[in-house]
PDB file of C-alpha atoms and ligand atoms in Angstrom:
ATOM      1  CA  MET A  60      -0.075   0.097   0.074  1.00 86.00           C
ATOM      2  CA  GLY A  61       1.452   3.386  -0.731  1.00 96.00           C
ATOM      3  CA  TYR A  62       1.985   6.246   2.342  1.00 98.00           C
ATOM      4  CA  LYS A  63      -0.932   8.429   0.476  1.00 98.00           C
ATOM      5  CA  GLN A  64      -3.527   5.589   1.509  1.00 98.00           C
ATOM      6  CA  GLN A  65      -2.006   5.359   5.078  1.00 98.00           C
ATOM      7  CA  ILE A  66      -2.908   8.861   5.654  1.00 98.00           C
ATOM      8  CA  ILE A  67      -5.682   9.674   8.094  1.00 98.00           C
ATOM      9  CA  PRO A  68      -7.431  12.259   7.122  1.00 97.00           C
ATOM     10  CA  ASP A  69      -9.027  13.991  10.059  1.00 96.00           C
ATOM     11  CA  ARG A  70      -4.989  14.261  11.346  1.00 97.00           C
ATOM     12  CA  ILE A  71      -3.687  15.984   8.274  1.00 98.00           C
ATOM     13  CA  PRO A  72      -1.011  18.584   9.410  1.00 98.00           C
ATOM     14  CA  ARG A  73      -2.758  21.818   9.542  1.00 98.00           C
ATOM     15  CA  HIS A  74       0.789  23.318   8.193  1.00 98.00           C
ATOM     16  CA  ILE A  75       3.878  21.790   6.970  1.00 99.00           C
ATOM     17  CA  ALA A  76       6.955  23.863   6.572  1.00 99.00           C
ATOM     18  CA  ILE A  77       9.693  22.859   4.399  1.00 99.00           C
ATOM     19  CA  ILE A  78      13.635  23.613   3.886  1.00 99.00           C
ATOM     20  CA  MET A  79      13.753  22.963   0.071  1.00 98.00           C
ATOM     21  CA  ASP A  80      17.671  21.848  -0.081  1.00 98.00           C
ATOM     22  CA  GLY A  81      20.218  20.303  -1.926  1.00 98.00           C
ATOM     23  CA  ASN A  82      19.256  21.885  -5.676  1.00 98.00           C
ATOM     24  CA  GLY A  83      23.207  22.699  -6.331  1.00 98.00           C
ATOM     25  CA  ARG A  84      24.575  19.147  -5.256  1.00 98.00           C
ATOM     26  CA  TRP A  85      21.412  17.587  -7.322  1.00 98.00           C
ATOM     27  CA  ALA A  86      22.881  19.644 -10.244  1.00 98.00           C
ATOM     28  CA  LYS A  87      26.760  19.304  -9.756  1.00 98.00           C
ATOM     29  CA  ARG A  88      25.999  15.378  -9.241  1.00 97.00           C
ATOM     30  CA  GLN A  89      25.258  15.386 -13.239  1.00 96.00           C
ATOM     31  CA  GLY A  90      28.014  17.407 -14.337  1.00 98.00           C
ATOM     32  CA  LEU A  91      25.347  20.461 -14.661  1.00 98.00           C
ATOM     33  CA  ALA A  92      25.454  24.237 -13.103  1.00 98.00           C
ATOM     34  CA  ARG A  93      23.779  24.684  -9.924  1.00 98.00           C
ATOM     35  CA  MET A  94      21.317  26.502 -11.675  1.00 98.00           C
ATOM     36  CA  PHE A  95      19.925  23.685 -13.954  1.00 98.00           C
ATOM     37  CA  GLY A  96      19.355  22.196 -10.039  1.00 98.00           C
ATOM     38  CA  HIS A  97      17.279  25.458  -8.701  1.00 98.00           C
ATOM     39  CA  ARG A  98      15.263  24.862 -11.813  1.00 98.00           C
ATOM     40  CA  GLN A  99      14.130  21.343 -11.278  1.00 98.00           C
ATOM     41  CA  GLY A 100      13.528  22.554  -8.090  1.00 98.00           C
ATOM     42  CA  VAL A 101      10.448  24.415  -9.222  1.00 98.00           C
ATOM     43  CA  GLU A 102       9.223  21.860 -10.559  1.00 98.00           C
ATOM     44  CA  THR A 103       9.486  20.064  -7.343  1.00 98.00           C
ATOM     45  CA  VAL A 104       7.624  23.013  -5.724  1.00 98.00           C
ATOM     46  CA  HIS A 105       4.992  22.829  -8.289  1.00 98.00           C
ATOM     47  CA  ARG A 106       4.051  19.045  -7.368  1.00 98.00           C
ATOM     48  CA  ILE A 107       4.292  19.275  -3.911  1.00 98.00           C
ATOM     49  CA  THR A 108       2.274  22.440  -3.586  1.00 98.00           C
ATOM     50  CA  GLU A 109      -0.142  20.426  -5.814  1.00 98.00           C
ATOM     51  CA  ALA A 110      -0.540  17.470  -3.685  1.00 98.00           C
ATOM     52  CA  ALA A 111      -0.521  19.281  -0.440  1.00 98.00           C
ATOM     53  CA  ALA A 112      -3.801  21.206  -1.408  1.00 98.00           C
ATOM     54  CA  GLU A 113      -5.320  18.439  -2.912  1.00 97.00           C
ATOM     55  CA  ILE A 114      -4.798  16.092   0.455  1.00 97.00           C
ATOM     56  CA  GLY A 115      -5.886  19.533   2.476  1.00 97.00           C
ATOM     57  CA  ILE A 116      -3.161  20.891   4.181  1.00 98.00           C
ATOM     58  CA  GLN A 117      -4.292  24.700   4.981  1.00 98.00           C
ATOM     59  CA  TYR A 118      -0.918  26.263   5.177  1.00 99.00           C
ATOM     60  CA  LEU A 119       2.836  25.143   3.353  1.00 99.00           C
ATOM     61  CA  THR A 120       5.494  27.237   4.278  1.00 99.00           C
ATOM     62  CA  LEU A 121       8.670  26.804   1.760  1.00 99.00           C
ATOM     63  CA  TYR A 122      12.024  28.445   2.326  1.00 98.00           C
ATOM     64  CA  ALA A 123      13.184  29.759  -1.109  1.00 98.00           C
ATOM     65  CA  PHE A 124      15.803  32.354  -0.226  1.00 98.00           C
ATOM     66  CA  SER A 125      17.407  32.649   3.075  1.00 98.00           C
ATOM     67  CA  THR A 126      18.766  36.330   4.738  1.00 98.00           C
ATOM     68  CA  GLU A 127      22.074  34.410   4.561  1.00 98.00           C
ATOM     69  CA  ASN A 128      21.670  33.199   0.660  1.00 98.00           C
ATOM     70  CA  TRP A 129      22.171  36.986  -0.425  1.00 98.00           C
ATOM     71  CA  ASN A 130      25.832  36.310   0.650  1.00 98.00           C
ATOM     72  CA  ARG A 131      26.154  33.587  -2.563  1.00 98.00           C
ATOM     73  CA  PRO A 132      27.855  34.710  -5.648  1.00 98.00           C
ATOM     74  CA  LYS A 133      26.118  37.671  -7.335  1.00 98.00           C
ATOM     75  CA  GLU A 134      25.341  35.329 -10.642  1.00 98.00           C
ATOM     76  CA  GLU A 135      23.565  32.610  -8.232  1.00 98.00           C
ATOM     77  CA  VAL A 136      21.642  35.492  -6.458  1.00 98.00           C
ATOM     78  CA  ASP A 137      21.016  37.404  -9.629  1.00 98.00           C
ATOM     79  CA  ALA A 138      19.752  34.062 -11.920  1.00 98.00           C
ATOM     80  CA  LEU A 139      17.963  32.911  -9.036  1.00 98.00           C
ATOM     81  CA  MET A 140      15.476  36.482  -8.513  1.00 98.00           C
ATOM     82  CA  VAL A 141      14.948  35.797 -12.149  1.00 98.00           C
ATOM     83  CA  LEU A 142      13.675  32.426 -11.796  1.00 98.00           C
ATOM     84  CA  LEU A 143      11.813  33.670  -8.934  1.00 98.00           C
ATOM     85  CA  VAL A 144       9.890  36.187 -11.697  1.00 97.00           C
ATOM     86  CA  ASP A 145       9.175  33.992 -14.209  1.00 97.00           C
ATOM     87  CA  THR A 146       7.893  31.234 -11.758  1.00 98.00           C
ATOM     88  CA  ILE A 147       5.859  33.204 -10.477  1.00 97.00           C
ATOM     89  CA  ALA A 148       4.332  34.213 -13.933  1.00 97.00           C
ATOM     90  CA  LYS A 149       4.165  30.876 -14.957  1.00 97.00           C
ATOM     91  CA  GLU A 150       2.202  29.329 -11.817  1.00 97.00           C
ATOM     92  CA  THR A 151      -0.295  31.968 -10.941  1.00 98.00           C
ATOM     93  CA  PRO A 152      -2.665  29.929 -13.419  1.00 97.00           C
ATOM     94  CA  THR A 153      -1.815  26.792 -11.221  1.00 96.00           C
ATOM     95  CA  LEU A 154      -2.345  28.644  -7.941  1.00 98.00           C
ATOM     96  CA  MET A 155      -5.816  30.541  -9.211  1.00 98.00           C
ATOM     97  CA  ARG A 156      -6.583  26.651 -10.964  1.00 97.00           C
ATOM     98  CA  ASN A 157      -6.021  25.049  -7.143  1.00 97.00           C
ATOM     99  CA  ASN A 158      -7.740  28.189  -5.053  1.00 98.00           C
ATOM    100  CA  ILE A 159      -4.324  28.440  -3.466  1.00 98.00           C
ATOM    101  CA  ARG A 160      -3.545  31.934  -2.001  1.00 98.00           C
ATOM    102  CA  LEU A 161       0.068  33.325  -1.978  1.00 98.00           C
ATOM    103  CA  GLN A 162       1.612  34.762   1.204  1.00 98.00           C
ATOM    104  CA  THR A 163       5.390  35.838   1.545  1.00 98.00           C
ATOM    105  CA  ILE A 164       7.421  35.961   4.970  1.00 98.00           C
ATOM    106  CA  GLY A 165      10.967  37.920   4.720  1.00 98.00           C
ATOM    107  CA  ASP A 166      12.421  41.571   3.922  1.00 98.00           C
ATOM    108  CA  LEU A 167      10.959  41.711   0.526  1.00 98.00           C
ATOM    109  CA  SER A 168      12.925  45.429   1.056  1.00 97.00           C
ATOM    110  CA  ARG A 169      15.681  44.089  -0.313  1.00 98.00           C
ATOM    111  CA  LEU A 170      14.641  42.070  -3.290  1.00 97.00           C
ATOM    112  CA  PRO A 171      14.945  43.276  -6.915  1.00 97.00           C
ATOM    113  CA  GLN A 172      12.169  45.959  -7.883  1.00 97.00           C
ATOM    114  CA  ALA A 173      10.828  43.347 -10.416  1.00 95.00           C
ATOM    115  CA  THR A 174      11.072  40.102  -8.021  1.00 96.00           C
ATOM    116  CA  ARG A 175       8.936  42.261  -5.354  1.00 97.00           C
ATOM    117  CA  SER A 176       6.289  43.703  -7.529  1.00 97.00           C
ATOM    118  CA  LYS A 177       5.973  40.074  -9.297  1.00 97.00           C
ATOM    119  CA  PHE A 178       5.074  38.856  -5.663  1.00 98.00           C
ATOM    120  CA  LEU A 179       2.814  41.497  -4.708  1.00 98.00           C
ATOM    121  CA  GLU A 180       1.080  41.372  -7.726  1.00 98.00           C
ATOM    122  CA  CYS A 181       0.340  37.397  -7.562  1.00 98.00           C
ATOM    123  CA  ILE A 182      -0.378  37.979  -3.580  1.00 98.00           C
ATOM    124  CA  GLN A 183      -2.909  40.633  -4.507  1.00 98.00           C
ATOM    125  CA  GLN A 184      -4.497  38.171  -7.465  1.00 98.00           C
ATOM    126  CA  THR A 185      -4.651  35.002  -5.312  1.00 98.00           C
ATOM    127  CA  SER A 186      -5.749  36.969  -2.139  1.00 98.00           C
ATOM    128  CA  ASN A 187      -9.698  35.451  -2.255  1.00 98.00           C
ATOM    129  CA  ASN A 188      -8.557  32.023  -2.734  1.00 98.00           C
ATOM    130  CA  THR A 189      -9.568  29.923   0.179  1.00 98.00           C
ATOM    131  CA  GLY A 190      -7.914  26.476  -0.253  1.00 98.00           C
ATOM    132  CA  LEU A 191      -4.105  26.108   0.731  1.00 98.00           C
ATOM    133  CA  THR A 192      -2.313  28.918   1.667  1.00 98.00           C
ATOM    134  CA  LEU A 193       1.406  29.091   0.222  1.00 98.00           C
ATOM    135  CA  VAL A 194       3.803  30.824   2.285  1.00 98.00           C
ATOM    136  CA  ILE A 195       7.122  31.321   0.498  1.00 98.00           C
ATOM    137  CA  ALA A 196      10.015  32.367   2.919  1.00 98.00           C
ATOM    138  CA  LEU A 197      12.200  34.887   0.512  1.00 98.00           C
ATOM    139  CA  SER A 198      15.111  36.751   2.226  1.00 98.00           C
ATOM    140  CA  TYR A 199      13.864  35.685   5.520  1.00 98.00           C
ATOM    141  CA  SER A 200      15.928  34.535   8.286  1.00 98.00           C
ATOM    142  CA  ALA A 201      14.218  33.648  11.901  1.00 98.00           C
ATOM    143  CA  ARG A 202      16.708  36.256  13.658  1.00 98.00           C
ATOM    144  CA  TRP A 203      16.260  39.046  11.677  1.00 98.00           C
ATOM    145  CA  GLU A 204      12.344  38.287  11.973  1.00 98.00           C
ATOM    146  CA  ILE A 205      12.586  38.137  16.103  1.00 98.00           C
ATOM    147  CA  ILE A 206      14.511  41.176  15.443  1.00 98.00           C
ATOM    148  CA  GLN A 207      11.822  43.145  13.821  1.00 98.00           C
ATOM    149  CA  ALA A 208       9.137  41.512  16.490  1.00 98.00           C
ATOM    150  CA  ALA A 209      11.823  42.988  19.186  1.00 98.00           C
ATOM    151  CA  LYS A 210      11.697  46.806  17.958  1.00 98.00           C
ATOM    152  CA  ASN A 211       8.076  47.026  17.137  1.00 98.00           C
ATOM    153  CA  ILE A 212       7.327  46.017  20.647  1.00 98.00           C
ATOM    154  CA  ALA A 213       9.920  48.048  21.904  1.00 98.00           C
ATOM    155  CA  ALA A 214       8.616  51.150  19.797  1.00 98.00           C
ATOM    156  CA  LYS A 215       4.639  50.385  20.895  1.00 98.00           C
ATOM    157  CA  VAL A 216       6.372  50.645  24.589  1.00 98.00           C
ATOM    158  CA  GLN A 217       7.850  53.800  24.386  1.00 98.00           C
ATOM    159  CA  LYS A 218       4.761  55.470  22.620  1.00 98.00           C
ATOM    160  CA  HIS A 219       2.810  54.131  25.555  1.00 98.00           C
ATOM    161  CA  GLN A 220       0.213  51.741  23.466  1.00 98.00           C
ATOM    162  CA  LEU A 221       1.844  48.663  25.229  1.00 98.00           C
ATOM    163  CA  LEU A 222       3.055  47.961  28.802  1.00 98.00           C
ATOM    164  CA  ILE A 223       5.726  45.641  29.664  1.00 98.00           C
ATOM    165  CA  GLU A 224       3.483  43.536  31.267  1.00 98.00           C
ATOM    166  CA  ASP A 225       1.598  43.104  28.387  1.00 97.00           C
ATOM    167  CA  ILE A 226       4.411  41.172  26.728  1.00 98.00           C
ATOM    168  CA  ASN A 227       3.764  37.261  26.304  1.00 98.00           C
ATOM    169  CA  GLU A 228       3.632  34.427  23.983  1.00 98.00           C
ATOM    170  CA  GLU A 229       0.573  35.416  22.299  1.00 98.00           C
ATOM    171  CA  LEU A 230       1.959  39.236  21.713  1.00 98.00           C
ATOM    172  CA  LEU A 231       5.202  37.805  20.337  1.00 98.00           C
ATOM    173  CA  ALA A 232       3.512  35.170  18.316  1.00 98.00           C
ATOM    174  CA  ASN A 233       1.385  38.118  16.861  1.00 98.00           C
ATOM    175  CA  HIS A 234       4.336  40.375  16.040  1.00 98.00           C
ATOM    176  CA  MET A 235       6.037  37.536  14.050  1.00 98.00           C
ATOM    177  CA  THR A 236       5.794  37.896  10.041  1.00 98.00           C
ATOM    178  CA  THR A 237       3.411  34.532  10.633  1.00 98.00           C
ATOM    179  CA  ALA A 238       1.189  36.010  12.779  1.00 98.00           C
ATOM    180  CA  GLN A 239      -2.182  34.712  11.217  1.00 91.00           C
ATOM    181  CA  MET A 240      -0.664  31.368  11.074  1.00 98.00           C
ATOM    182  CA  PRO A 241      -0.787  28.267  13.181  1.00 98.00           C
ATOM    183  CA  ASP A 242       2.996  26.895  14.215  1.00 98.00           C
ATOM    184  CA  PRO A 243       4.149  24.248  11.994  1.00 98.00           C
ATOM    185  CA  ASP A 244       3.081  21.074  12.909  1.00 98.00           C
ATOM    186  CA  LEU A 245       5.933  19.362  10.773  1.00 98.00           C
ATOM    187  CA  LEU A 246       9.205  20.192   9.751  1.00 99.00           C
ATOM    188  CA  ILE A 247      10.319  18.649   6.730  1.00 99.00           C
ATOM    189  CA  ARG A 248      13.914  18.787   5.486  1.00 99.00           C
ATOM    190  CA  THR A 249      15.960  17.399   2.203  1.00 98.00           C
ATOM    191  CA  SER A 250      19.206  16.957   1.231  1.00 98.00           C
ATOM    192  CA  GLY A 251      20.752  15.248   4.684  1.00 98.00           C
ATOM    193  CA  GLU A 252      21.673  18.226   6.468  1.00 98.00           C
ATOM    194  CA  LEU A 253      20.273  18.009   9.934  1.00 98.00           C
ATOM    195  CA  ARG A 254      20.100  21.480  10.920  1.00 98.00           C
ATOM    196  CA  ILE A 255      17.232  24.670  10.899  1.00 98.00           C
ATOM    197  CA  SER A 256      19.510  27.203   9.216  1.00 98.00           C
ATOM    198  CA  ASN A 257      18.130  30.242  10.769  1.00 98.00           C
ATOM    199  CA  PHE A 258      14.101  29.350   9.592  1.00 98.00           C
ATOM    200  CA  LEU A 259      10.937  29.845  11.804  1.00 98.00           C
ATOM    201  CA  LEU A 260      12.679  29.461  15.724  1.00 98.00           C
ATOM    202  CA  TRP A 261      10.345  30.961  17.661  1.00 98.00           C
ATOM    203  CA  GLN A 262       7.486  29.025  15.729  1.00 98.00           C
ATOM    204  CA  LEU A 263       9.387  25.281  14.867  1.00 98.00           C
ATOM    205  CA  ALA A 264       9.118  24.938  19.122  1.00 98.00           C
ATOM    206  CA  TYR A 265       7.258  22.083  19.203  1.00 98.00           C
ATOM    207  CA  SER A 266       7.058  21.044  15.279  1.00 98.00           C
ATOM    208  CA  GLU A 267       7.984  17.076  14.837  1.00 98.00           C
ATOM    209  CA  LEU A 268      11.139  17.304  12.375  1.00 98.00           C
ATOM    210  CA  TYR A 269      11.642  14.793   9.422  1.00 98.00           C
ATOM    211  CA  PHE A 270      14.642  14.818   8.027  1.00 98.00           C
ATOM    212  CA  THR A 271      15.476  13.076   4.491  1.00 98.00           C
ATOM    213  CA  SER A 272      18.677  12.388   2.729  1.00 98.00           C
ATOM    214  CA  CYS A 273      16.588  12.901  -0.629  1.00 98.00           C
ATOM    215  CA  LEU A 274      17.697  16.075  -2.755  1.00 98.00           C
ATOM    216  CA  TRP A 275      14.945  18.598  -3.514  1.00 99.00           C
ATOM    217  CA  PRO A 276      14.738  18.024  -6.737  1.00 98.00           C
ATOM    218  CA  GLU A 277      14.316  14.169  -6.626  1.00 98.00           C
ATOM    219  CA  PHE A 278      11.716  14.566  -3.809  1.00 98.00           C
ATOM    220  CA  THR A 279       8.886  12.666  -4.407  1.00 98.00           C
ATOM    221  CA  ASN A 280       4.887  12.580  -3.679  1.00 98.00           C
ATOM    222  CA  GLU A 281       5.811   9.448  -2.478  1.00 98.00           C
ATOM    223  CA  GLU A 282       8.312  11.000   0.452  1.00 98.00           C
ATOM    224  CA  PHE A 283       6.025  13.695   1.022  1.00 98.00           C
ATOM    225  CA  TYR A 284       2.972  11.347   1.973  1.00 98.00           C
ATOM    226  CA  HIS A 285       5.632   9.045   3.851  1.00 98.00           C
ATOM    227  CA  ALA A 286       6.731  12.587   6.063  1.00 98.00           C
ATOM    228  CA  ILE A 287       3.379  12.726   7.099  1.00 98.00           C
ATOM    229  CA  VAL A 288       2.255   9.246   7.968  1.00 98.00           C
ATOM    230  CA  ASP A 289       5.215   9.384  10.164  1.00 98.00           C
ATOM    231  CA  TYR A 290       4.116  12.460  11.692  1.00 98.00           C
ATOM    232  CA  GLN A 291       1.113  10.829  12.634  1.00 98.00           C
ATOM    233  CA  ASN A 292       2.588   7.627  13.506  1.00 97.00           C
ATOM    234  CA  ARG A 293       4.079  10.434  16.601  1.00 96.00           C
ATOM    235  CA  GLU A 294       2.946  11.276  20.052  1.00 94.00           C
ATOM    236  CA  ARG A 295       3.096  14.986  20.411  1.00 93.00           C
ATOM    237  CA  ARG A 296       3.476  15.207  24.085  1.00 94.00           C
ATOM    238  CA  PHE A 297       4.294  19.315  24.307  1.00 95.00           C
ATOM    239  CA  GLY A 298       5.913  19.175  27.865  1.00 95.00           C
ATOM    240  CA  LYS A 299       2.806  16.335  29.324  1.00 94.00           C
ATOM    241  CA  THR A 300       3.475  12.844  30.184  1.00 96.00           C
ATOM    242  CA  SER A 301       1.740   9.803  28.153  1.00 95.00           C
ATOM    243  CA  GLU A 302      -0.979   9.620  29.937  1.00 95.00           C
ATOM    244  CA  GLN A 303      -2.270  12.783  30.121  1.00 95.00           C
ATOM    245  CA  ILE A 304      -2.703  12.589  26.334  1.00 90.00           C
TER     246      ILE A 304
HETATM  247  C1  IPE B  32      18.609  25.332  -1.502  1.00 73.43           C
HETATM  248  O1  IPE B  32      19.543  24.173  -2.795  1.00 73.43           O
HETATM  249  C2  IPE B  32      18.235  25.999  -2.345  1.00 73.43           C
HETATM  250  C3  IPE B  32      18.415  27.584  -1.760  1.00 73.43           C
HETATM  251  C4  IPE B  32      18.922  27.754  -1.100  1.00 73.43           C
HETATM  252  C5  IPE B  32      18.157  28.834  -3.202  1.00 73.43           C
HETATM  253  P1  IPE B  32      20.648  25.147  -2.493  1.00 73.43           P
HETATM  254  O2  IPE B  32      21.566  25.759  -3.151  1.00 73.43           O
HETATM  255  O3  IPE B  32      21.070  25.058  -1.087  1.00 73.43           O
HETATM  256  O4  IPE B  32      21.731  23.289  -2.953  1.00 73.43           O
HETATM  257  P2  IPE B  32      23.197  22.782  -2.179  1.00 73.43           P
HETATM  258  O5  IPE B  32      22.830  22.799  -0.423  1.00 73.43           O
HETATM  259  O6  IPE B  32      24.053  23.644  -2.461  1.00 73.43           O
HETATM  260  O7  IPE B  32      22.892  21.860  -2.660  1.00 73.43           O
HETATM  261  C1  IPE B  33      18.647  26.895   3.784  1.00 73.43           C
HETATM  262  O1  IPE B  33      19.509  26.046   3.170  1.00 73.43           O
HETATM  263  C2  IPE B  33      17.723  28.021   3.165  1.00 73.43           C
HETATM  264  C3  IPE B  33      16.690  27.522   2.154  1.00 73.43           C
HETATM  265  C4  IPE B  33      16.572  26.359   1.884  1.00 73.43           C
HETATM  266  C5  IPE B  33      16.620  28.510   1.710  1.00 73.43           C
HETATM  267  P1  IPE B  33      21.181  26.551   3.155  1.00 73.43           P
HETATM  268  O2  IPE B  33      21.348  25.345   1.798  1.00 73.43           O
HETATM  269  O3  IPE B  33      21.083  28.294   2.337  1.00 73.43           O
HETATM  270  O4  IPE B  33      21.673  25.973   4.296  1.00 73.43           O
HETATM  271  P2  IPE B  33      23.115  25.967   4.761  1.00 73.43           P
HETATM  272  O5  IPE B  33      23.893  26.842   4.526  1.00 73.43           O
HETATM  273  O6  IPE B  33      22.993  24.629   4.528  1.00 73.43           O
HETATM  274  O7  IPE B  33      22.663  26.212   6.164  1.00 73.43           O
HETATM  275 MG1   MG B  34      21.618  23.920   0.816  1.00 73.43          MG
END
């Protein structure tokens, strides 16, 4: 029996976050330039997004470009920015067809004008869709996000709009870029790296983690369903004892 048939429909994770890693290594393995890996990675994004929408996931957050990725060679960064524009242009009909709403998290002010406006256009166009919310983390890092939240809260305290006593988990969560979203239930990272790489540090506090050595361009739907089945077989205790669950 395939993994898809093993998924328990009433225990679908509401929010899955993915660190899509291994594009460069996939390309290198076949003697190709890194950009071939990124292009192939876009195909995986298309497939996995449709699969997530089909099985009723509410939020899918994809780590596409980190704050630290700005430090890559300029040619790769420039080519990635162009690839992002082309992908959004090409995939907007796919989003509309599947009733998917696009959102982004990250410091969009650092993006080239063309990339930023293409994203804003697509966000606007898909804003009334009611199925899956696809969140692209772009120029995102968790420490950047936490610094923004701290600054915004401090400014409100300074202007006497908030008291220090008002600062609690809920308030902090509401100042993150993910304010309207549930925390990820499941985090998937491809390519065999066992690290978080500055992704959603606050929100992943109680997420289940799933690591696979599979490189992102070859991440199959079957592997995606496997991750969900694996998640459904775990006991989330949130600090309690097994008997209390
Ligand atoms: C992930 O693939 C995509 C981005 C970070 C943009 P990589 O480009 O990190 O691929 P590897 O890790 O070098 O194989
Ligand atoms: C994490 O991958 C960021 C994205 C997938 C966009 P990296 O390839 O940048 O992470 P490190 O450098 O291996 O930690
Ligand atoms: Mg990488």
